[in-house]
Amino acid sequence: MTTLGIYEKALPKNISWEERLRLASSLGFDFVEMSIDETDERLTRLDWSKSERKKVIDAVHETGVKILSICLSGHRRFPFGSEDVEKRQIALKMMQKAVDLASDIGVRTIQLAGYDVYYEKKSLASREYFIENLKQAVAMAARKEVVLSIEIMDDPFMNSISKFLKIKEQIRSPYLQVYPDIGNLSAWPKNDVGYELELGIDQISAIHLKDTLAVNSHFEGKFKEVPFGEGCVDFLGCLKTLKRLEYNGPFLIEMWSETSETPEKEIEQAKAFLIPFLKEVGYVE
């Protein structure tokens, strides 16, 4: 049996962590991926008090559902590659706080978005700043035995495992890994998805399951909120490849239904689509 998780943003927003983890359990998930995005509301989690952290730890113990990973997308607002020195300093402070939080609440992996910059113009300098600050971030994580795992993105800077491996050559650490989103990986027509998975298999810490609409010369692609089965992802082919490569890490269903009137129904529909593929390949009995 594989370990199957659900993204926090798939679940109702204004509930406690115990309620969120209980709901995940009732829906058949082993873990939840926490979101710390660029909103002030979620960035405040980096400054949780000891008692707030204890509430999360207690919720994990009460429910038996772990929080294995944090999706730290707050760096879109404060990127490692920014030309603004103050933003780069904030990015590193955020990183240290995220590592400390992960260590305190038992999170194994912090997923970083593979952007040098998001709202600024990209340049050779932005790539250099990104690598320079990622090196510092990996050192922070290593001291607490937390893995940083870079997501393959909806952005040309990091839209393939091959590009991640070029960065990995500069930072030779077991605490830097890759977190492929097979939707994002599949949406870029230059990617040979099977080859990319083969190339990076010994660096993959987790997999996002999501559908996407492919980029082409007339369309910039769609990377979020594409209903499963309506996009370009060959789920069976991807999962068969991963099984052959003996990938045994977690899978995470990435959805954004936290403001939906029927999030549970949407999650059940996603599972109804994905579970048969996982069964056929042998990840689920």
PDB file of C-alpha atoms in Angstrom:
ATOM      1  CA  MET A   1       0.000   0.000   0.000  1.00  0.00           C
ATOM      2  CA  THR A   2       1.235   3.445  -0.890  1.00  0.00           C
ATOM      3  CA  THR A   3       0.999   6.469   1.396  1.00  0.00           C
ATOM      4  CA  LEU A   4      -1.694   8.796   0.061  1.00  0.00           C
ATOM      5  CA  GLY A   5      -2.136  12.398   1.154  1.00  0.00           C
ATOM      6  CA  ILE A   6      -4.389  15.355   0.466  1.00  0.00           C
ATOM      7  CA  TYR A   7      -3.469  19.026   0.132  1.00  0.00           C
ATOM      8  CA  GLU A   8      -4.766  21.291   2.881  1.00  0.00           C
ATOM      9  CA  LYS A   9      -6.389  23.594   0.306  1.00  0.00           C
ATOM     10  CA  ALA A  10      -8.653  20.737  -0.796  1.00  0.00           C
ATOM     11  CA  LEU A  11     -10.253  20.651   2.663  1.00  0.00           C
ATOM     12  CA  PRO A  12     -12.587  23.246   4.247  1.00  0.00           C
ATOM     13  CA  LYS A  13     -10.672  26.321   5.315  1.00  0.00           C
ATOM     14  CA  ASN A  14     -12.115  27.545   8.611  1.00  0.00           C
ATOM     15  CA  ILE A  15     -11.805  24.425  10.745  1.00  0.00           C
ATOM     16  CA  SER A  16      -9.330  23.367  13.428  1.00  0.00           C
ATOM     17  CA  TRP A  17      -6.361  21.130  12.698  1.00  0.00           C
ATOM     18  CA  GLU A  18      -7.981  18.276  14.593  1.00  0.00           C
ATOM     19  CA  GLU A  19     -11.147  18.636  12.495  1.00  0.00           C
ATOM     20  CA  ARG A  20      -9.068  18.847   9.303  1.00  0.00           C
ATOM     21  CA  LEU A  21      -7.066  15.718  10.112  1.00  0.00           C
ATOM     22  CA  ARG A  22     -10.181  13.788  11.182  1.00  0.00           C
ATOM     23  CA  LEU A  23     -11.852  14.689   7.906  1.00  0.00           C
ATOM     24  CA  ALA A  24      -8.773  13.567   5.969  1.00  0.00           C
ATOM     25  CA  SER A  25      -8.882  10.278   7.853  1.00  0.00           C
ATOM     26  CA  SER A  26     -12.580   9.780   7.093  1.00  0.00           C
ATOM     27  CA  LEU A  27     -11.820  10.339   3.404  1.00  0.00           C
ATOM     28  CA  GLY A  28      -9.150   7.623   3.484  1.00  0.00           C
ATOM     29  CA  PHE A  29      -5.944   9.685   3.569  1.00  0.00           C
ATOM     30  CA  ASP A  30      -2.776   8.979   5.530  1.00  0.00           C
ATOM     31  CA  PHE A  31      -1.495  12.545   5.722  1.00  0.00           C
ATOM     32  CA  VAL A  32      -2.170  16.192   4.934  1.00  0.00           C
ATOM     33  CA  GLU A  33       0.213  18.628   3.266  1.00  0.00           C
ATOM     34  CA  MET A  34       0.120  21.976   5.094  1.00  0.00           C
ATOM     35  CA  SER A  35       0.027  25.187   3.070  1.00  0.00           C
ATOM     36  CA  ILE A  36       2.095  28.237   3.995  1.00  0.00           C
ATOM     37  CA  ASP A  37       1.365  30.470   1.038  1.00  0.00           C
ATOM     38  CA  GLU A  38       1.991  34.155   0.377  1.00  0.00           C
ATOM     39  CA  THR A  39      -1.075  35.412   2.251  1.00  0.00           C
ATOM     40  CA  ASP A  40      -0.519  37.185   5.567  1.00  0.00           C
ATOM     41  CA  GLU A  41      -2.981  34.756   7.156  1.00  0.00           C
ATOM     42  CA  ARG A  42      -0.946  31.649   6.383  1.00  0.00           C
ATOM     43  CA  LEU A  43       2.473  33.282   6.764  1.00  0.00           C
ATOM     44  CA  THR A  44       1.607  33.905  10.441  1.00  0.00           C
ATOM     45  CA  ARG A  45       1.939  30.137  10.952  1.00  0.00           C
ATOM     46  CA  LEU A  46       5.697  30.652  10.805  1.00  0.00           C
ATOM     47  CA  ASP A  47       5.357  32.547  14.097  1.00  0.00           C
ATOM     48  CA  TRP A  48       3.093  30.086  15.911  1.00  0.00           C
ATOM     49  CA  SER A  49       3.676  29.980  19.648  1.00  0.00           C
ATOM     50  CA  LYS A  50       4.686  26.811  21.499  1.00  0.00           C
ATOM     51  CA  SER A  51       1.069  26.248  22.540  1.00  0.00           C
ATOM     52  CA  GLU A  52      -0.182  26.658  18.942  1.00  0.00           C
ATOM     53  CA  ARG A  53       2.425  24.159  17.745  1.00  0.00           C
ATOM     54  CA  LYS A  54       1.419  21.765  20.527  1.00  0.00           C
ATOM     55  CA  LYS A  55      -2.220  21.893  19.362  1.00  0.00           C
ATOM     56  CA  VAL A  56      -1.117  20.656  15.939  1.00  0.00           C
ATOM     57  CA  ILE A  57       1.073  17.925  17.455  1.00  0.00           C
ATOM     58  CA  ASP A  58      -1.830  16.833  19.704  1.00  0.00           C
ATOM     59  CA  ALA A  59      -4.174  16.760  16.687  1.00  0.00           C
ATOM     60  CA  VAL A  60      -1.748  14.457  14.834  1.00  0.00           C
ATOM     61  CA  HIS A  61      -1.571  12.108  17.840  1.00  0.00           C
ATOM     62  CA  GLU A  62      -5.343  12.155  18.408  1.00  0.00           C
ATOM     63  CA  THR A  63      -6.251  11.420  14.791  1.00  0.00           C
ATOM     64  CA  GLY A  64      -3.319   9.271  13.633  1.00  0.00           C
ATOM     65  CA  VAL A  65      -3.085  11.412  10.485  1.00  0.00           C
ATOM     66  CA  LYS A  66       0.324  13.005  10.019  1.00  0.00           C
ATOM     67  CA  ILE A  67       1.397  16.264   8.422  1.00  0.00           C
ATOM     68  CA  LEU A  68       4.291  14.905   6.379  1.00  0.00           C
ATOM     69  CA  SER A  69       5.006  18.008   4.317  1.00  0.00           C
ATOM     70  CA  ILE A  70       4.634  21.774   4.138  1.00  0.00           C
ATOM     71  CA  CYS A  71       4.019  23.505   0.808  1.00  0.00           C
ATOM     72  CA  LEU A  72       5.966  26.726   1.372  1.00  0.00           C
ATOM     73  CA  SER A  73       4.778  28.853  -1.548  1.00  0.00           C
ATOM     74  CA  GLY A  74       5.208  32.081   0.427  1.00  0.00           C
ATOM     75  CA  HIS A  75       8.470  32.570  -1.456  1.00  0.00           C
ATOM     76  CA  ARG A  76       6.470  33.688  -4.480  1.00  0.00           C
ATOM     77  CA  ARG A  77       6.021  36.970  -2.608  1.00  0.00           C
ATOM     78  CA  PHE A  78       9.529  37.001  -1.127  1.00  0.00           C
ATOM     79  CA  PRO A  79      11.681  35.063  -3.612  1.00  0.00           C
ATOM     80  CA  PHE A  80      15.241  33.848  -3.169  1.00  0.00           C
ATOM     81  CA  GLY A  81      16.103  35.391  -6.548  1.00  0.00           C
ATOM     82  CA  SER A  82      14.709  38.890  -5.982  1.00  0.00           C
ATOM     83  CA  GLU A  83      16.841  41.873  -6.966  1.00  0.00           C
ATOM     84  CA  ASP A  84      15.519  43.536  -3.771  1.00  0.00           C
ATOM     85  CA  VAL A  85      17.984  42.702  -0.989  1.00  0.00           C
ATOM     86  CA  GLU A  86      15.300  43.178   1.675  1.00  0.00           C
ATOM     87  CA  LYS A  87      13.043  40.596   0.010  1.00  0.00           C
ATOM     88  CA  ARG A  88      15.927  38.122  -0.129  1.00  0.00           C
ATOM     89  CA  GLN A  89      16.596  38.675   3.566  1.00  0.00           C
ATOM     90  CA  ILE A  90      12.907  38.086   4.366  1.00  0.00           C
ATOM     91  CA  ALA A  91      13.002  34.930   2.220  1.00  0.00           C
ATOM     92  CA  LEU A  92      15.844  33.505   4.313  1.00  0.00           C
ATOM     93  CA  LYS A  93      14.156  34.457   7.600  1.00  0.00           C
ATOM     94  CA  MET A  94      10.987  32.716   6.379  1.00  0.00           C
ATOM     95  CA  MET A  95      13.049  29.677   5.486  1.00  0.00           C
ATOM     96  CA  GLN A  96      14.618  29.429   8.953  1.00  0.00           C
ATOM     97  CA  LYS A  97      11.211  29.797  10.596  1.00  0.00           C
ATOM     98  CA  ALA A  98       9.739  27.128   8.306  1.00  0.00           C
ATOM     99  CA  VAL A  99      12.573  24.704   9.120  1.00  0.00           C
ATOM    100  CA  ASP A 100      12.087  25.322  12.848  1.00  0.00           C
ATOM    101  CA  LEU A 101       8.310  24.828  12.525  1.00  0.00           C
ATOM    102  CA  ALA A 102       8.751  21.615  10.534  1.00  0.00           C
ATOM    103  CA  SER A 103      11.198  20.287  13.117  1.00  0.00           C
ATOM    104  CA  ASP A 104       8.837  21.168  15.986  1.00  0.00           C
ATOM    105  CA  ILE A 105       5.689  19.548  14.556  1.00  0.00           C
ATOM    106  CA  GLY A 106       7.270  16.482  12.928  1.00  0.00           C
ATOM    107  CA  VAL A 107       7.174  17.496   9.257  1.00  0.00           C
ATOM    108  CA  ARG A 108       9.717  15.618   7.117  1.00  0.00           C
ATOM    109  CA  THR A 109       9.681  17.665   3.911  1.00  0.00           C
ATOM    110  CA  ILE A 110       9.328  21.322   3.002  1.00  0.00           C
ATOM    111  CA  GLN A 111       8.301  21.722  -0.604  1.00  0.00           C
ATOM    112  CA  LEU A 112       9.771  24.833  -2.214  1.00  0.00           C
ATOM    113  CA  ALA A 113       8.336  26.377  -5.371  1.00  0.00           C
ATOM    114  CA  GLY A 114      10.873  26.251  -8.190  1.00  0.00           C
ATOM    115  CA  TYR A 115      10.770  29.967  -8.986  1.00  0.00           C
ATOM    116  CA  ASP A 116      13.812  32.212  -9.003  1.00  0.00           C
ATOM    117  CA  VAL A 117      11.337  35.112  -9.041  1.00  0.00           C
ATOM    118  CA  TYR A 118       7.603  35.175  -9.693  1.00  0.00           C
ATOM    119  CA  TYR A 119       6.439  38.787  -9.955  1.00  0.00           C
ATOM    120  CA  GLU A 120       9.763  40.232 -11.145  1.00  0.00           C
ATOM    121  CA  LYS A 121      11.684  40.011 -14.396  1.00  0.00           C
ATOM    122  CA  LYS A 122      13.925  36.953 -14.655  1.00  0.00           C
ATOM    123  CA  SER A 123      17.625  37.370 -15.337  1.00  0.00           C
ATOM    124  CA  LEU A 124      20.948  35.610 -14.966  1.00  0.00           C
ATOM    125  CA  ALA A 125      21.321  37.512 -11.686  1.00  0.00           C
ATOM    126  CA  SER A 126      17.975  36.207 -10.383  1.00  0.00           C
ATOM    127  CA  ARG A 127      19.178  32.648 -11.071  1.00  0.00           C
ATOM    128  CA  GLU A 128      22.435  33.343  -9.224  1.00  0.00           C
ATOM    129  CA  TYR A 129      20.641  34.860  -6.224  1.00  0.00           C
ATOM    130  CA  PHE A 130      18.305  31.848  -6.174  1.00  0.00           C
ATOM    131  CA  ILE A 131      21.178  29.327  -6.085  1.00  0.00           C
ATOM    132  CA  GLU A 132      23.128  31.381  -3.545  1.00  0.00           C
ATOM    133  CA  ASN A 133      20.171  31.562  -1.145  1.00  0.00           C
ATOM    134  CA  LEU A 134      19.038  27.984  -1.781  1.00  0.00           C
ATOM    135  CA  LYS A 135      22.502  26.884  -0.617  1.00  0.00           C
ATOM    136  CA  GLN A 136      21.920  28.722   2.658  1.00  0.00           C
ATOM    137  CA  ALA A 137      18.429  27.246   2.940  1.00  0.00           C
ATOM    138  CA  VAL A 138      19.719  23.680   2.470  1.00  0.00           C
ATOM    139  CA  ALA A 139      22.300  24.258   5.217  1.00  0.00           C
ATOM    140  CA  MET A 140      19.506  25.432   7.553  1.00  0.00           C
ATOM    141  CA  ALA A 141      17.422  22.367   6.756  1.00  0.00           C
ATOM    142  CA  ALA A 142      20.340  19.953   7.135  1.00  0.00           C
ATOM    143  CA  ARG A 143      20.972  21.133  10.684  1.00  0.00           C
ATOM    144  CA  LYS A 144      17.421  20.045  11.623  1.00  0.00           C
ATOM    145  CA  GLU A 145      17.332  16.932   9.387  1.00  0.00           C
ATOM    146  CA  VAL A 146      14.520  18.413   7.289  1.00  0.00           C
ATOM    147  CA  VAL A 147      14.492  17.790   3.520  1.00  0.00           C
ATOM    148  CA  LEU A 148      13.888  20.653   1.091  1.00  0.00           C
ATOM    149  CA  SER A 149      12.197  19.384  -2.041  1.00  0.00           C
ATOM    150  CA  ILE A 150      11.757  21.608  -5.090  1.00  0.00           C
ATOM    151  CA  GLU A 151       8.505  21.315  -7.014  1.00  0.00           C
ATOM    152  CA  ILE A 152       8.523  21.086 -10.793  1.00  0.00           C
ATOM    153  CA  MET A 153       6.560  24.181 -11.722  1.00  0.00           C
ATOM    154  CA  ASP A 154       4.217  26.032 -14.061  1.00  0.00           C
ATOM    155  CA  ASP A 155       7.199  28.267 -14.859  1.00  0.00           C
ATOM    156  CA  PRO A 156      10.076  27.820 -17.339  1.00  0.00           C
ATOM    157  CA  PHE A 157      12.701  28.312 -14.613  1.00  0.00           C
ATOM    158  CA  MET A 158      12.023  24.871 -13.129  1.00  0.00           C
ATOM    159  CA  ASN A 159       9.664  23.000 -15.445  1.00  0.00           C
ATOM    160  CA  SER A 160      11.596  19.728 -15.684  1.00  0.00           C
ATOM    161  CA  ILE A 161      13.524  17.350 -13.475  1.00  0.00           C
ATOM    162  CA  SER A 162      16.490  17.919 -15.818  1.00  0.00           C
ATOM    163  CA  LYS A 163      16.563  21.584 -14.785  1.00  0.00           C
ATOM    164  CA  PHE A 164      16.392  20.625 -11.109  1.00  0.00           C
ATOM    165  CA  LEU A 165      19.376  18.320 -11.582  1.00  0.00           C
ATOM    166  CA  LYS A 166      21.399  21.227 -12.992  1.00  0.00           C
ATOM    167  CA  ILE A 167      20.774  23.074  -9.708  1.00  0.00           C
ATOM    168  CA  LYS A 168      21.500  19.918  -7.701  1.00  0.00           C
ATOM    169  CA  GLU A 169      24.948  19.784  -9.305  1.00  0.00           C
ATOM    170  CA  GLN A 170      25.684  23.075  -7.544  1.00  0.00           C
ATOM    171  CA  ILE A 171      24.352  21.926  -4.149  1.00  0.00           C
ATOM    172  CA  ARG A 172      25.447  18.385  -3.363  1.00  0.00           C
ATOM    173  CA  SER A 173      23.306  17.578  -0.361  1.00  0.00           C
ATOM    174  CA  PRO A 174      20.906  14.750   0.532  1.00  0.00           C
ATOM    175  CA  TYR A 175      18.728  17.460   2.097  1.00  0.00           C
ATOM    176  CA  LEU A 176      17.899  18.860  -1.359  1.00  0.00           C
ATOM    177  CA  GLN A 177      15.503  16.722  -3.396  1.00  0.00           C
ATOM    178  CA  VAL A 178      12.841  17.108  -6.080  1.00  0.00           C
ATOM    179  CA  TYR A 179       9.042  16.966  -5.736  1.00  0.00           C
ATOM    180  CA  PRO A 180       7.608  16.352  -9.208  1.00  0.00           C
ATOM    181  CA  ASP A 181       4.073  17.464  -9.911  1.00  0.00           C
ATOM    182  CA  ILE A 182       3.194  15.101 -12.743  1.00  0.00           C
ATOM    183  CA  GLY A 183       0.608  17.600 -13.986  1.00  0.00           C
ATOM    184  CA  ASN A 184       3.173  20.372 -14.317  1.00  0.00           C
ATOM    185  CA  LEU A 185       5.753  17.953 -15.724  1.00  0.00           C
ATOM    186  CA  SER A 186       3.285  16.733 -18.373  1.00  0.00           C
ATOM    187  CA  ALA A 187       2.042  20.171 -19.444  1.00  0.00           C
ATOM    188  CA  TRP A 188       5.365  21.247 -20.984  1.00  0.00           C
ATOM    189  CA  PRO A 189       5.578  19.704 -24.497  1.00  0.00           C
ATOM    190  CA  LYS A 190       9.404  19.595 -24.476  1.00  0.00           C
ATOM    191  CA  ASN A 191       9.360  17.139 -21.558  1.00  0.00           C
ATOM    192  CA  ASP A 192       9.638  13.417 -22.204  1.00  0.00           C
ATOM    193  CA  VAL A 193       7.839  12.554 -18.956  1.00  0.00           C
ATOM    194  CA  GLY A 194       9.007   8.944 -18.689  1.00  0.00           C
ATOM    195  CA  TYR A 195      12.615   9.928 -19.333  1.00  0.00           C
ATOM    196  CA  GLU A 196      12.398  12.772 -16.785  1.00  0.00           C
ATOM    197  CA  LEU A 197      11.118  10.396 -14.090  1.00  0.00           C
ATOM    198  CA  GLU A 198      13.849   7.884 -14.926  1.00  0.00           C
ATOM    199  CA  LEU A 199      16.484  10.604 -14.780  1.00  0.00           C
ATOM    200  CA  GLY A 200      15.416  11.867 -11.355  1.00  0.00           C
ATOM    201  CA  ILE A 201      14.148   8.760  -9.580  1.00  0.00           C
ATOM    202  CA  ASP A 202      16.893   8.743  -6.938  1.00  0.00           C
ATOM    203  CA  GLN A 203      16.128  12.377  -6.046  1.00  0.00           C
ATOM    204  CA  ILE A 204      12.307  12.175  -5.791  1.00  0.00           C
ATOM    205  CA  SER A 205      10.926  12.601  -2.271  1.00  0.00           C
ATOM    206  CA  ALA A 206       7.181  12.836  -3.090  1.00  0.00           C
ATOM    207  CA  ILE A 207       4.785  13.104  -6.042  1.00  0.00           C
ATOM    208  CA  HIS A 208       1.886  15.505  -6.663  1.00  0.00           C
ATOM    209  CA  LEU A 209      -1.074  14.050  -8.563  1.00  0.00           C
ATOM    210  CA  LYS A 210      -2.889  16.727 -10.565  1.00  0.00           C
ATOM    211  CA  ASP A 211      -4.249  17.192 -14.097  1.00  0.00           C
ATOM    212  CA  THR A 212      -3.259  20.083 -16.370  1.00  0.00           C
ATOM    213  CA  LEU A 213      -3.864  21.467 -19.855  1.00  0.00           C
ATOM    214  CA  ALA A 214      -0.745  21.476 -22.002  1.00  0.00           C
ATOM    215  CA  VAL A 215       1.182  24.537 -23.119  1.00  0.00           C
ATOM    216  CA  ASN A 216       1.274  25.171 -26.874  1.00  0.00           C
ATOM    217  CA  SER A 217       2.162  28.020 -29.224  1.00  0.00           C
ATOM    218  CA  HIS A 218      -1.304  29.564 -28.800  1.00  0.00           C
ATOM    219  CA  PHE A 219      -2.019  28.702 -25.162  1.00  0.00           C
ATOM    220  CA  GLU A 220      -0.027  29.263 -21.963  1.00  0.00           C
ATOM    221  CA  GLY A 221      -1.426  26.079 -20.416  1.00  0.00           C
ATOM    222  CA  LYS A 222      -3.622  25.635 -17.349  1.00  0.00           C
ATOM    223  CA  PHE A 223      -1.910  24.372 -14.215  1.00  0.00           C
ATOM    224  CA  LYS A 224      -4.632  24.580 -11.551  1.00  0.00           C
ATOM    225  CA  GLU A 225      -8.210  23.407 -11.099  1.00  0.00           C
ATOM    226  CA  VAL A 226      -8.352  21.168 -14.172  1.00  0.00           C
ATOM    227  CA  PRO A 227     -10.803  18.328 -13.372  1.00  0.00           C
ATOM    228  CA  PHE A 228      -9.122  14.929 -13.270  1.00  0.00           C
ATOM    229  CA  GLY A 229      -9.473  13.206 -16.629  1.00  0.00           C
ATOM    230  CA  GLU A 230      -9.978  16.419 -18.616  1.00  0.00           C
ATOM    231  CA  GLY A 231      -6.300  17.311 -18.975  1.00  0.00           C
ATOM    232  CA  CYS A 232      -3.173  16.024 -20.689  1.00  0.00           C
ATOM    233  CA  VAL A 233      -1.692  13.767 -17.982  1.00  0.00           C
ATOM    234  CA  ASP A 234      -1.184  10.081 -18.789  1.00  0.00           C
ATOM    235  CA  PHE A 235      -1.749   8.922 -15.200  1.00  0.00           C
ATOM    236  CA  LEU A 236      -1.446   5.231 -16.000  1.00  0.00           C
ATOM    237  CA  GLY A 237       1.798   5.735 -17.908  1.00  0.00           C
ATOM    238  CA  CYS A 238       3.313   7.930 -15.174  1.00  0.00           C
ATOM    239  CA  LEU A 239       2.359   5.514 -12.398  1.00  0.00           C
ATOM    240  CA  LYS A 240       3.571   2.457 -14.330  1.00  0.00           C
ATOM    241  CA  THR A 241       6.897   4.210 -14.878  1.00  0.00           C
ATOM    242  CA  LEU A 242       7.221   5.069 -11.186  1.00  0.00           C
ATOM    243  CA  LYS A 243       6.320   1.510 -10.172  1.00  0.00           C
ATOM    244  CA  ARG A 244       8.937   0.049 -12.520  1.00  0.00           C
ATOM    245  CA  LEU A 245      11.479   2.442 -11.036  1.00  0.00           C
ATOM    246  CA  GLU A 246      10.502   1.143  -7.564  1.00  0.00           C
ATOM    247  CA  TYR A 247       9.281   4.517  -6.331  1.00  0.00           C
ATOM    248  CA  ASN A 248       7.773   3.885  -2.882  1.00  0.00           C
ATOM    249  CA  GLY A 249       7.339   7.428  -1.590  1.00  0.00           C
ATOM    250  CA  PRO A 250       4.080   9.255  -0.897  1.00  0.00           C
ATOM    251  CA  PHE A 251       1.531  10.508  -3.410  1.00  0.00           C
ATOM    252  CA  LEU A 252      -0.338  13.754  -2.740  1.00  0.00           C
ATOM    253  CA  ILE A 253      -3.607  14.698  -4.437  1.00  0.00           C
ATOM    254  CA  GLU A 254      -3.394  18.431  -5.112  1.00  0.00           C
ATOM    255  CA  MET A 255      -6.748  20.220  -5.283  1.00  0.00           C
ATOM    256  CA  TRP A 256      -8.148  23.640  -4.444  1.00  0.00           C
ATOM    257  CA  SER A 257     -11.659  23.011  -3.086  1.00  0.00           C
ATOM    258  CA  GLU A 258     -11.359  24.721   0.325  1.00  0.00           C
ATOM    259  CA  THR A 259     -13.973  27.341  -0.624  1.00  0.00           C
ATOM    260  CA  SER A 260     -16.252  24.850  -2.401  1.00  0.00           C
ATOM    261  CA  GLU A 261     -19.700  24.105  -0.997  1.00  0.00           C
ATOM    262  CA  THR A 262     -19.003  20.380  -1.435  1.00  0.00           C
ATOM    263  CA  PRO A 263     -15.260  19.760  -0.952  1.00  0.00           C
ATOM    264  CA  GLU A 264     -15.766  16.198   0.290  1.00  0.00           C
ATOM    265  CA  LYS A 265     -17.714  15.319  -2.847  1.00  0.00           C
ATOM    266  CA  GLU A 266     -15.019  16.785  -5.098  1.00  0.00           C
ATOM    267  CA  ILE A 267     -12.307  14.864  -3.235  1.00  0.00           C
ATOM    268  CA  GLU A 268     -14.290  11.619  -3.538  1.00  0.00           C
ATOM    269  CA  GLN A 269     -14.632  12.220  -7.287  1.00  0.00           C
ATOM    270  CA  ALA A 270     -10.865  12.743  -7.574  1.00  0.00           C
ATOM    271  CA  LYS A 271     -10.211   9.527  -5.662  1.00  0.00           C
ATOM    272  CA  ALA A 272     -12.720   7.642  -7.824  1.00  0.00           C
ATOM    273  CA  PHE A 273     -10.689   8.711 -10.852  1.00  0.00           C
ATOM    274  CA  LEU A 274      -7.202   8.060  -9.429  1.00  0.00           C
ATOM    275  CA  ILE A 275      -7.597   4.933  -7.275  1.00  0.00           C
ATOM    276  CA  PRO A 276      -8.260   2.571 -10.226  1.00  0.00           C
ATOM    277  CA  PHE A 277      -4.931   3.631 -11.774  1.00  0.00           C
ATOM    278  CA  LEU A 278      -3.127   3.169  -8.453  1.00  0.00           C
ATOM    279  CA  LYS A 279      -4.742  -0.280  -8.120  1.00  0.00           C
ATOM    280  CA  GLU A 280      -3.923  -1.335 -11.679  1.00  0.00           C
ATOM    281  CA  VAL A 281      -0.254  -0.468 -11.181  1.00  0.00           C
ATOM    282  CA  GLY A 282      -0.061  -2.114  -7.755  1.00  0.00           C
ATOM    283  CA  TYR A 283       0.239   0.884  -5.446  1.00  0.00           C
ATOM    284  CA  VAL A 284      -3.154   0.143  -3.863  1.00  0.00           C
ATOM    285  CA  GLU A 285      -4.580  -3.307  -3.116  1.00  0.00           C
TER     286      GLU A 285
END
